[in-house]
Coordinates of C-alpha atoms and ligand atoms in Angstrom, one line a residue:
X966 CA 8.7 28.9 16.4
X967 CA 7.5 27.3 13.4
X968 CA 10.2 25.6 10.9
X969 CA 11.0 27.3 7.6
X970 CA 9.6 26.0 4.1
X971 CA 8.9 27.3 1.2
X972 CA 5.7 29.6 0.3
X973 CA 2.5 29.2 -2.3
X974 CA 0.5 26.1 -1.6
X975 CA -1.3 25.4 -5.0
X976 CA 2.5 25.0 -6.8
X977 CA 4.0 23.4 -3.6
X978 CA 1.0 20.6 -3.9
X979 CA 1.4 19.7 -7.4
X980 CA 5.1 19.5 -6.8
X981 CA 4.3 16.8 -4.0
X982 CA 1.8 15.3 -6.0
X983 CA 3.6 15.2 -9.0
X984 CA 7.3 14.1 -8.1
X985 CA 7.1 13.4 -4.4
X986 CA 10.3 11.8 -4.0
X987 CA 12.3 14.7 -5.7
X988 CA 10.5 17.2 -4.1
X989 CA 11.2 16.0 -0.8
X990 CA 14.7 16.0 -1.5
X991 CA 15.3 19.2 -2.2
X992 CA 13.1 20.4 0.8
X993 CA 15.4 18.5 2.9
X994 CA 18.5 19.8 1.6
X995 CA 17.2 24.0 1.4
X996 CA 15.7 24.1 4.3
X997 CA 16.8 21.0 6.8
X998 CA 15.3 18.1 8.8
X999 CA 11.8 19.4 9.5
X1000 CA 10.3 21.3 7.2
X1001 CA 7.2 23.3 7.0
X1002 CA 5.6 22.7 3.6
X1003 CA 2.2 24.4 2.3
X1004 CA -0.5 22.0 1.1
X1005 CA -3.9 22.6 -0.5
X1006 CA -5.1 20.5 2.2
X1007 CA -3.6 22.4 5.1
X1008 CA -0.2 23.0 6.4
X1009 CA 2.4 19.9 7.0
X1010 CA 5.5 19.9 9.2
X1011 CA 7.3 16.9 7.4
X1012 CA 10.8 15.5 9.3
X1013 CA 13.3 13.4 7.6
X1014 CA 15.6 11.6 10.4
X1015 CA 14.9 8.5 12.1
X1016 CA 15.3 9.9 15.4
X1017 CA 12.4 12.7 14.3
X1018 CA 10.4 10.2 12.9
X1019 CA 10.7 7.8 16.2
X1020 CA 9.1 11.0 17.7
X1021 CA 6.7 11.4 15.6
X1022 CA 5.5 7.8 15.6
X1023 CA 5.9 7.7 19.6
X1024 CA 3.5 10.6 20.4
X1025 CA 0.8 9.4 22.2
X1026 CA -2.5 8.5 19.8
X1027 CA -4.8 11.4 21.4
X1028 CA -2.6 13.9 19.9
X1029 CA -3.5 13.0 16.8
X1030 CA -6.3 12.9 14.2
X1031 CA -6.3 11.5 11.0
X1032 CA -5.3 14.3 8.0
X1033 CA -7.0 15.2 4.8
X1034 CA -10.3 13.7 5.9
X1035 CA -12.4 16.0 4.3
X1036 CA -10.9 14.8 0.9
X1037 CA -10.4 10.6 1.7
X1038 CA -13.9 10.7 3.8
X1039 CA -16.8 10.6 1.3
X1040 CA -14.9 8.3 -0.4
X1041 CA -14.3 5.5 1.6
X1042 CA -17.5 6.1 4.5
X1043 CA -17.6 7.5 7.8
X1044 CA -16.4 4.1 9.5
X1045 CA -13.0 3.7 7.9
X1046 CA -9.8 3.3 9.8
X1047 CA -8.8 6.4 7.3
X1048 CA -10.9 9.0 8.7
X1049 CA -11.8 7.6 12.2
X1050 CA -9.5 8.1 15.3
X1051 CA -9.7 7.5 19.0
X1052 CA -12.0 4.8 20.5
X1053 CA -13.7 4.1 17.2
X1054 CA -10.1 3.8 15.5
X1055 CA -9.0 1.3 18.2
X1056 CA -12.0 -0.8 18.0
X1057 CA -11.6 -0.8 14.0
X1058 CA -7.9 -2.0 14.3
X1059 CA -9.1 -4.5 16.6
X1060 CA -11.9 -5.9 14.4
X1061 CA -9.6 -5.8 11.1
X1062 CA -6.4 -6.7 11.9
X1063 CA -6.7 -10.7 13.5
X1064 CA -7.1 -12.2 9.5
X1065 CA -3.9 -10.5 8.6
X1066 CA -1.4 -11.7 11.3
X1067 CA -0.4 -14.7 13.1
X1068 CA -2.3 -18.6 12.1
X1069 CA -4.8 -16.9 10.4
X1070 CA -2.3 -15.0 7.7
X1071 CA -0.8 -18.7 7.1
X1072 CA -4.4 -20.4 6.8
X1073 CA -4.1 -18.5 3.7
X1074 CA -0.3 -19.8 2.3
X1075 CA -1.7 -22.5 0.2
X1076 CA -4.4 -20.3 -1.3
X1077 CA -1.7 -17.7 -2.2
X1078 CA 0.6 -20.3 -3.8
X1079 CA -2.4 -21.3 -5.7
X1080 CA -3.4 -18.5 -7.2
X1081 CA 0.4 -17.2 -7.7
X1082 CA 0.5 -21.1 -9.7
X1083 CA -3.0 -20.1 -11.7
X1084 CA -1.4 -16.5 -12.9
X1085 CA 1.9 -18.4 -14.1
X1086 CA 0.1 -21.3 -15.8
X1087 CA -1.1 -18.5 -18.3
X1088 CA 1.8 -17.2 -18.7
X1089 CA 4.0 -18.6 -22.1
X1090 CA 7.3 -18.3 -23.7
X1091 CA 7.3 -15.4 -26.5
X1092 CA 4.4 -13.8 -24.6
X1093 CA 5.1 -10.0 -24.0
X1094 CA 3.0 -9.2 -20.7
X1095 CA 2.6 -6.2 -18.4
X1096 CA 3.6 -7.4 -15.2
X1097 CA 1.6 -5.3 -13.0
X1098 CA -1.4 -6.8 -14.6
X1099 CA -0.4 -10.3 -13.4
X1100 CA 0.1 -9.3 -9.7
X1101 CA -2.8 -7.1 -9.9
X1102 CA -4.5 -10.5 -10.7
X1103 CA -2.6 -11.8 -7.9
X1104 CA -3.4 -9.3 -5.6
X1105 CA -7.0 -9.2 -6.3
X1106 CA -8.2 -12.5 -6.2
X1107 CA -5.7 -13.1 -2.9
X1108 CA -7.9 -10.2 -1.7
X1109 CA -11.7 -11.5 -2.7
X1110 CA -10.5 -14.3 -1.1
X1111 CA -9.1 -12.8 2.2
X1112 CA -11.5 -10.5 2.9
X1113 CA -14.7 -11.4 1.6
X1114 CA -14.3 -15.1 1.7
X1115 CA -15.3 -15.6 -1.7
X1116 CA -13.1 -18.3 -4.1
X1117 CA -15.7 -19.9 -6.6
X1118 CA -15.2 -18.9 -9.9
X1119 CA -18.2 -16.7 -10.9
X1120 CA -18.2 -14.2 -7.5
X1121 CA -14.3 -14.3 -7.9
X1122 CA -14.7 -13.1 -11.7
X1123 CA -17.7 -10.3 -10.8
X1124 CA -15.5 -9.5 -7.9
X1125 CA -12.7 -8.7 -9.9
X1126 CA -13.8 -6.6 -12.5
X1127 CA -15.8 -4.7 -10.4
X1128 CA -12.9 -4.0 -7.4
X1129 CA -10.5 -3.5 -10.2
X1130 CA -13.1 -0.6 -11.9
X1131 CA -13.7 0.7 -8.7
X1132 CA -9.7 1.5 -7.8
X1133 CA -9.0 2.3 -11.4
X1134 CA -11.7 4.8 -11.1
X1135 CA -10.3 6.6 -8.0
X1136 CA -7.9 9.6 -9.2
X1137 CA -5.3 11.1 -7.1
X1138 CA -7.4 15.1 -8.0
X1139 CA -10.3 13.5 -6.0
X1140 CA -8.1 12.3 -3.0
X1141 CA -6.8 15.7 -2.5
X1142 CA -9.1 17.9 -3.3
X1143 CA -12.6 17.7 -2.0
X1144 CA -13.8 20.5 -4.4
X1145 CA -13.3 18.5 -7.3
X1146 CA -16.1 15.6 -5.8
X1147 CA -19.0 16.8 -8.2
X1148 CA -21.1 15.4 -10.8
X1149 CA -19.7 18.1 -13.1
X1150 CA -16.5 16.8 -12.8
X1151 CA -15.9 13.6 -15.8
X1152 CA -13.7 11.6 -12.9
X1153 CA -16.3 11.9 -9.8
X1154 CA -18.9 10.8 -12.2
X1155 CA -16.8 7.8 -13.2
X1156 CA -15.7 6.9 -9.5
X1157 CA -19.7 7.2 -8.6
X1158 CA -20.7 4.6 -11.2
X1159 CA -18.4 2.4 -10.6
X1160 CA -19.1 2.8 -6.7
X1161 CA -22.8 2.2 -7.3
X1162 CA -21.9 -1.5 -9.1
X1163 CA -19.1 -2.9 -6.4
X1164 CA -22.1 -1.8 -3.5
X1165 CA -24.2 -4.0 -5.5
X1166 CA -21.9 -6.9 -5.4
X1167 CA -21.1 -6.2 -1.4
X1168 CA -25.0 -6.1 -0.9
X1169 CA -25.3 -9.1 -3.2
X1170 CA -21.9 -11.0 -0.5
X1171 CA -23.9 -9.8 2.4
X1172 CA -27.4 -11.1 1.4
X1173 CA -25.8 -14.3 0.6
X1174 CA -24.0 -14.8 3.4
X1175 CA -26.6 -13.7 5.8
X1176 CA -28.2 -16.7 4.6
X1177 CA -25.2 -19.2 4.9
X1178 CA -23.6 -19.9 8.5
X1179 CA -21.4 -16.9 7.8
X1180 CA -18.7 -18.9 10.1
X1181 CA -15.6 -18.3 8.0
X1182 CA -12.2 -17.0 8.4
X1183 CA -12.5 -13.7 6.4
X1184 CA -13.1 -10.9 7.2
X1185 CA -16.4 -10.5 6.2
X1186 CA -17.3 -13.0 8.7
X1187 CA -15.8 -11.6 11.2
X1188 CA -17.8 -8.2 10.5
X1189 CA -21.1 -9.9 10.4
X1190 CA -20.3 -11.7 13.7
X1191 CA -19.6 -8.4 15.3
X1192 CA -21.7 -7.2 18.4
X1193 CA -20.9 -4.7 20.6
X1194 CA -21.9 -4.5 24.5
X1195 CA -25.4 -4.3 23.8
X1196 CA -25.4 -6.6 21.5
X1197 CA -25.7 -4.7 18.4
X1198 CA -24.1 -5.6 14.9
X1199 CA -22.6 -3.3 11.9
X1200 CA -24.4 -1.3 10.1
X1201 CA -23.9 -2.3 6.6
X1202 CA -22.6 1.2 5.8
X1203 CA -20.1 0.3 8.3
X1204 CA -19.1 -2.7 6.9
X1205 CA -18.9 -1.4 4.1
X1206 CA -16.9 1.3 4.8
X1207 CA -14.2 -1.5 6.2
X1208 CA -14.3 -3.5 3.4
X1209 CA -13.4 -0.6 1.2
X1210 CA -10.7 0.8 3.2
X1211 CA -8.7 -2.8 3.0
X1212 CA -9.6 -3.1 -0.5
X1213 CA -8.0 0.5 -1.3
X1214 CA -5.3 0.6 1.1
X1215 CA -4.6 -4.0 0.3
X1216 CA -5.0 -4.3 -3.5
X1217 CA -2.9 -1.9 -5.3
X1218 CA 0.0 -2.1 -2.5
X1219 CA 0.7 -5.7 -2.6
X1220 CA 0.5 -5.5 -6.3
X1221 CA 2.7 -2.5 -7.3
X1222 CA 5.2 -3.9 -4.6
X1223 CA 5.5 -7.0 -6.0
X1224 CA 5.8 -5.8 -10.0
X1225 CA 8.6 -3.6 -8.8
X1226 CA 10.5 -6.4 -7.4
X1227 CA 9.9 -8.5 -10.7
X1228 CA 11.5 -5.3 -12.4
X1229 CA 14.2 -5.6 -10.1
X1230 CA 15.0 -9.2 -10.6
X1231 CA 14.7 -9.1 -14.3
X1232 CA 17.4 -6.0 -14.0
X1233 CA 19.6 -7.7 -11.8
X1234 CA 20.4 -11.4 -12.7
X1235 CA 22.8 -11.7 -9.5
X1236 CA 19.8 -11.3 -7.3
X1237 CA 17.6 -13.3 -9.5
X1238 CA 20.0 -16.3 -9.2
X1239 CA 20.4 -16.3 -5.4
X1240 CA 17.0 -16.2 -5.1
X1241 CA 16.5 -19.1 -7.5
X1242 CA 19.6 -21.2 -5.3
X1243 CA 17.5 -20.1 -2.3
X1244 CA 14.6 -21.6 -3.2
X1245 CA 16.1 -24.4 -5.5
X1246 CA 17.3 -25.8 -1.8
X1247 CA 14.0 -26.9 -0.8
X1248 CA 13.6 -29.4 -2.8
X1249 CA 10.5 -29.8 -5.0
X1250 CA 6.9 -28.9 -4.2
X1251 CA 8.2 -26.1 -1.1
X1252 CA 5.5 -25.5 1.4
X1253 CA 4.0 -21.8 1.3
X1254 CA 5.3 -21.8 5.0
X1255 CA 8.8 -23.0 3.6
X1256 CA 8.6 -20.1 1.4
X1257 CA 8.2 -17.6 3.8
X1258 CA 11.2 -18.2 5.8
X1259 CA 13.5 -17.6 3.4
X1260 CA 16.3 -15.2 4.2
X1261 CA 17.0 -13.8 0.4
X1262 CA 13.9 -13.3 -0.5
X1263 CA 12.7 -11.5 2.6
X1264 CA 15.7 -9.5 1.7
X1265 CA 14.3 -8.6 -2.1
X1266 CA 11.5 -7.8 -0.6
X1267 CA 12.7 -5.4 2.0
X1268 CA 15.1 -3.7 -0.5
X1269 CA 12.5 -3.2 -3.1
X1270 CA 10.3 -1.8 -0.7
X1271 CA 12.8 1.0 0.1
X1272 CA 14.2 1.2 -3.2
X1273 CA 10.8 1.6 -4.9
X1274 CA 8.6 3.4 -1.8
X1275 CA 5.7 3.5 -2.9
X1276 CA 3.6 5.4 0.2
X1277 CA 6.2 8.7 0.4
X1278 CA 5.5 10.0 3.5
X1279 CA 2.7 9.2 6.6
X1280 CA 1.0 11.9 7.7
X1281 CA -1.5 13.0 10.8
X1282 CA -3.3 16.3 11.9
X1283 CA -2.0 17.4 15.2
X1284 CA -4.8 18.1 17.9
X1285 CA -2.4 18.7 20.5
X1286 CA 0.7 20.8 19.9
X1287 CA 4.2 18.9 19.3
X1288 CA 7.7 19.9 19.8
X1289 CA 10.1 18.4 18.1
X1290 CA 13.7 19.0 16.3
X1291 CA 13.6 22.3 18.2
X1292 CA 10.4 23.8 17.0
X1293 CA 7.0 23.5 18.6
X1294 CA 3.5 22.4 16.0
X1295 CA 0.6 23.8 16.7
X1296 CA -2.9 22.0 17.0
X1297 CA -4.5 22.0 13.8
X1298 CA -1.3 21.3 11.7
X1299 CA -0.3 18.6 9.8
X1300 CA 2.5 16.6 10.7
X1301 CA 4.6 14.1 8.6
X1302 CA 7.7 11.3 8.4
X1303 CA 9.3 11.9 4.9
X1304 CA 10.0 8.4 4.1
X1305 CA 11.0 8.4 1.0
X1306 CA 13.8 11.1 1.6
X1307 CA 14.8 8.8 4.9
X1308 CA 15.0 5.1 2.4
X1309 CA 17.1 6.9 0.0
X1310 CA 19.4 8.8 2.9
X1311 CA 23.0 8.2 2.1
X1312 CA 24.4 8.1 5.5
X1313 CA 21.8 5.3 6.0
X1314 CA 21.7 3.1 3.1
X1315 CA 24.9 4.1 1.0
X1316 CA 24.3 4.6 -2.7
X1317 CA 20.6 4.9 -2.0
X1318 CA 19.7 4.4 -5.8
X1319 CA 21.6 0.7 -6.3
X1320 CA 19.1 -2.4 -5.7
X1321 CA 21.2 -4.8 -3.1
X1322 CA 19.4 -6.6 -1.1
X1323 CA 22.4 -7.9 1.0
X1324 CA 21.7 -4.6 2.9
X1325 CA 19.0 -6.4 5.2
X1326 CA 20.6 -9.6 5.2
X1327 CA 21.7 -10.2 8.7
X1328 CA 19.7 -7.7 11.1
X1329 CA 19.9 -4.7 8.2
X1330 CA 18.2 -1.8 9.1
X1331 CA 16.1 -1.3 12.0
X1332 CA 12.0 0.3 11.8
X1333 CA 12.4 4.1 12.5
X1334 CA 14.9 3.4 8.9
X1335 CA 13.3 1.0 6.8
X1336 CA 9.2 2.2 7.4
X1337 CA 7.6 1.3 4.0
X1338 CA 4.1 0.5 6.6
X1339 CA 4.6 3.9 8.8
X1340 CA 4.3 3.6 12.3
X1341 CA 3.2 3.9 15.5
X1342 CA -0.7 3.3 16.4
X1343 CA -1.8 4.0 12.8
X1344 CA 0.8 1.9 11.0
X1345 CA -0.6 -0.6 8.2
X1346 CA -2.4 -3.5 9.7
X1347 CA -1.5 -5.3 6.5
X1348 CA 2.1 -5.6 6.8
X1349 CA 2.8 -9.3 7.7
X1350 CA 0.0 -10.3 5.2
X1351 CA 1.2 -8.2 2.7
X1352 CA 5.3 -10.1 3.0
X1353 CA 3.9 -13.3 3.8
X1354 CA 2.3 -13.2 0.0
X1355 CA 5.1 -11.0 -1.5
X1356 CA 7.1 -13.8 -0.4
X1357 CA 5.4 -16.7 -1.9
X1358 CA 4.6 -15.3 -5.3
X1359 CA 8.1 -14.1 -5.8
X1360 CA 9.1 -17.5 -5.1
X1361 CA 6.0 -19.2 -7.1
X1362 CA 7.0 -17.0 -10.1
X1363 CA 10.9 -16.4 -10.2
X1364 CA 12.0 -19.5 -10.6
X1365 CA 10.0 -20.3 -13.8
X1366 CA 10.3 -17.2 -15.7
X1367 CA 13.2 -15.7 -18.2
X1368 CA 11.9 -12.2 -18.3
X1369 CA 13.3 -9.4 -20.2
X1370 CA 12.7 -5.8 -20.4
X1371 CA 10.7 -4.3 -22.9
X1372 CA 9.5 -0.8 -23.6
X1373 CA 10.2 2.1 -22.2
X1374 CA 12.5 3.0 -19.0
X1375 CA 10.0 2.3 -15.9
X1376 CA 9.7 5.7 -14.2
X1377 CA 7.6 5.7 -10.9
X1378 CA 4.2 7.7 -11.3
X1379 CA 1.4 9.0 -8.5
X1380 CA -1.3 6.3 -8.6
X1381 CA -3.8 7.6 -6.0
X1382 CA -1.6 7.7 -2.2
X1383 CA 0.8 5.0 -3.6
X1384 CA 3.4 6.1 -6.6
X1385 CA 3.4 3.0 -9.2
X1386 CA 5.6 2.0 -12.4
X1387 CA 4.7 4.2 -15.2
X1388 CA 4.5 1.9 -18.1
X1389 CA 3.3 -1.3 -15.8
X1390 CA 6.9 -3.0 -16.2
X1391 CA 6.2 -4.7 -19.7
X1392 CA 8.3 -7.5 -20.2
X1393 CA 9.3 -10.4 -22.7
X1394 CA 8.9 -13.8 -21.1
X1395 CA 12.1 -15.4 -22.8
X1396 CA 11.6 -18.9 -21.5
X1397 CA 9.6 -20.6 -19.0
X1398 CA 10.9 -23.1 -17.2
Ligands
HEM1263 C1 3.3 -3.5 0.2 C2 2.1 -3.4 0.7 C3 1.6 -2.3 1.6 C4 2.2 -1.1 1.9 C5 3.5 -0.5 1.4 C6 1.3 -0.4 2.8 C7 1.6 0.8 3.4 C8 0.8 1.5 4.3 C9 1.1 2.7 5.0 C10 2.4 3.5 4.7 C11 0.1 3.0 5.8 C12 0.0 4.3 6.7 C13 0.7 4.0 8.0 C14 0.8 5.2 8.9 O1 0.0 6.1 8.8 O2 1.7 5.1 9.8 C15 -0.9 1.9 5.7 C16 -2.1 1.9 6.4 C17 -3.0 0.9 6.2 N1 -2.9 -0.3 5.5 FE1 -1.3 -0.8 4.3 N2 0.2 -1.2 3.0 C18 0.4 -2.3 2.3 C19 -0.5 -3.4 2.3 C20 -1.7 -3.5 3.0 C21 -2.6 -4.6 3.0 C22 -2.3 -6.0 2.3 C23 -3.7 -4.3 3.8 C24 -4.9 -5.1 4.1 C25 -5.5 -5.9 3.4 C26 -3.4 -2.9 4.2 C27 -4.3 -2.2 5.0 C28 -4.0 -1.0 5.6 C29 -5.0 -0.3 6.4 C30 -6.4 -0.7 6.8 C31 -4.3 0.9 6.9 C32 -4.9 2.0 7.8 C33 -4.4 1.8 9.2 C34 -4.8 2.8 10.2 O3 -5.0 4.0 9.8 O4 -5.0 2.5 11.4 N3 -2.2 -2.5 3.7 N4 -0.4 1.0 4.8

């Protein structure tokens, strides 16, 4: 028995595309805890407990394939962790994730606190600034460096305007819809040219470093370094491929995360002020290591990641059937975890739309409840990079910074798979310390 849902896929799309969080909501409440929902790309039994989703997330790999390939594909290459699963999914993961975890994440602490310092040495009393063009800034150079292994000032400047035109050319019609990838469509041709400069400038890294000793930490390195059992490295459409799927899935998440928090803070000068105590108790000059162990901060993080959630739901195609909550998914279906509808459950986190981070203070909320990287074997390799530097730039930034609001009330819109602050969270800078 499939589970009910509504009907007519075109309207129940731009519902989901348009005001996910809303939508997903009122699913939950007409029709129950797994819902079967029509999508242009196929359709999706979505679940919102944390029970359902610790099924979901605890099927075995193999019955799984990655969804709305056909769409995400020919955008990001045949090699990306997006569109690939089994073996060559594993050995992705494997080659990706080491740069982003453990004593490599925190070779990169001092760089992060660096470039966090750089952004706020710009930034002056009486300015009015967009704050998700800061941490965009952030996110981006933190990025170049990270994953290409490039920090001297001209690469890091090409770098940046051609990663940013490349994501600000992506548009959420050609993520979901595959029909709308053609020349005769204004937004492909956009994406296209923009596509055709940042391959230059990865063809430009790879020359370069060919030529170097190509011994670094980043990832780049590690790509080149690559051989498999035979001895055989990437193809540079593979590595390509990778280096676009961090930059896409990397970039824009750290970034948006990290403006909503700075809306937070400037809305909430309680939490602001614990955080400044919190880090005010290190003394001067904190390591980046010091940073990152701090329990209030890890909590603003945490909270705005619920509060704000900014990936809605994780989905998969099913290539073996499922049962679960009582009904039993065919192959060939999609199935999802409704995060959004399980960060801003009630019974869970009470008064779901207040900011308090004292809600993950002391344990808080365990991962089948609090899931802003999904789970299971495809959840985000970034994670523990991605808090390490939230960490550090809110606590690079915060303390100097007397921000108020300014323009109109921030309202989360669809950016391409992430949902982002309308208006960019504009701001005043009052004073700087
Ligand atoms: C706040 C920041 C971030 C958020 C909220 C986020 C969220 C997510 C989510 C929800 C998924 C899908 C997980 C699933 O299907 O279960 C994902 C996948 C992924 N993320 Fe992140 N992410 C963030 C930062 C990063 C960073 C910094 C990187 C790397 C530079 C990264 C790289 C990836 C990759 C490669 C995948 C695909 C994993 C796979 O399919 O195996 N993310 N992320």
């Amino acid at each position: 028995m499939l589970p009910p849902g509504p009907r007519f896929a075109p309207l129940q799309t731009y519902r989901y595309v348009t005001r996910p969080a809303d939508y997903l909501a009122e699913l939950r409440v007409r029709y129950g805890d797994v819902v079967l929902m029509p999508s242009l790309n196929g359709p999706v039994a979505i679940v919102f407990t944390p029970e359902l989703a610790k099924t979901v997330f605890s099927t075995p790999p193999d019955h799984y394939d990655p969804f709305g390939t056909d769409a995400i594909g020919p955008l990001v290459g045949a090699a990306s962790l997006f569109t690939t699963s089994g073996a060559a999914h594993r050995r992705g993961r494997k080659l990706l994730s080491p740069p982003f975890n453990g004593a490599r994440m925190r070779a990169y602490g001092g760089a992060i606190q660096d470039v966090a310092a750089g952004v706020l040495s710009k930034v002056h009393a009486g300015d009015d600034i967009r704050v998700l063009d800061l941490t965009t800034e952030i996110s981006v150079e933190i990025i170049l460096r990270t994953v290409f292994g490039v920090a001297d000032e001209r690469s890091v400047t090409r770098g940046r305007q051609l990663l940013t035109g490349v994501l600000d050319s992506l548009s959420p019609a050609l993520f979901f819809t595959k029909r709308l990838q053609t020349p005769l469509f204004p937004p492909y041709r956009r994406f296209r040219r923009a596509f055709r400069a940042y391959n230059d400038f990865v063809a430009d890294t790879l020359v370069d470093r060919r030529r170097g000793d190509g011994a670094g930490e980043d990832v780049l390195s590690l790509l080149l370094g690559a051989r498999d059992e035979e001895g055989n490295g990437l193809a540079d459409a593979e590595i390509q491929s990778h280096l676009l799927t961090l930059l896409v899935a990397g970039h824009e998440t750290t970034s948006i995360v990290l403006a909503w928090a700075i809306h937070e803070l400037m809305s909430h000068p309680d939490a602001l002020a614990a955080l400044r105590e919190e880090v005010a108790g290190l003394g001067p000059d904190p390591s980046p290591e010091a940073l990152t162990n701090l329990p209030y901060i890890d909590a603003v993080v945490k909270e705005t990641q619920r509060r704000r959630t900014i990936v809605t739901d994780v989905i998969r195609k099913l290539v073996k059937p499922l049962e679960i909550g009582g009904f039993r998914i065919p192959p060939g279906l999609g199935v999802a975890v409704g995060v959004v509808a399980i960060h801003n459950d009630p019974d869970l986190f009470p008064e779901p739309h207040q900011f308090r981070p004292e809600r993950f203070l002391n344990g808080g909320h365990g991962p089948s409840e609090h899931m802003p990287f999904g789970g299971g074997h495809r959840r985000c390799i970034g994670a523990a990079f991605s808090d390490y530097e939230s960490r550090i730039v809110l606590a690079t930034l915060m303390p100097s910074l007397d921000l108020e609001p300014r323009g109109p009330v921030e309202v989360p819109v669809r950016r391409n798979v992430t949902m982002g602050p309308k208006f960019g969270v504009r701001a005043w800078v009052a004073a700087k310390r």
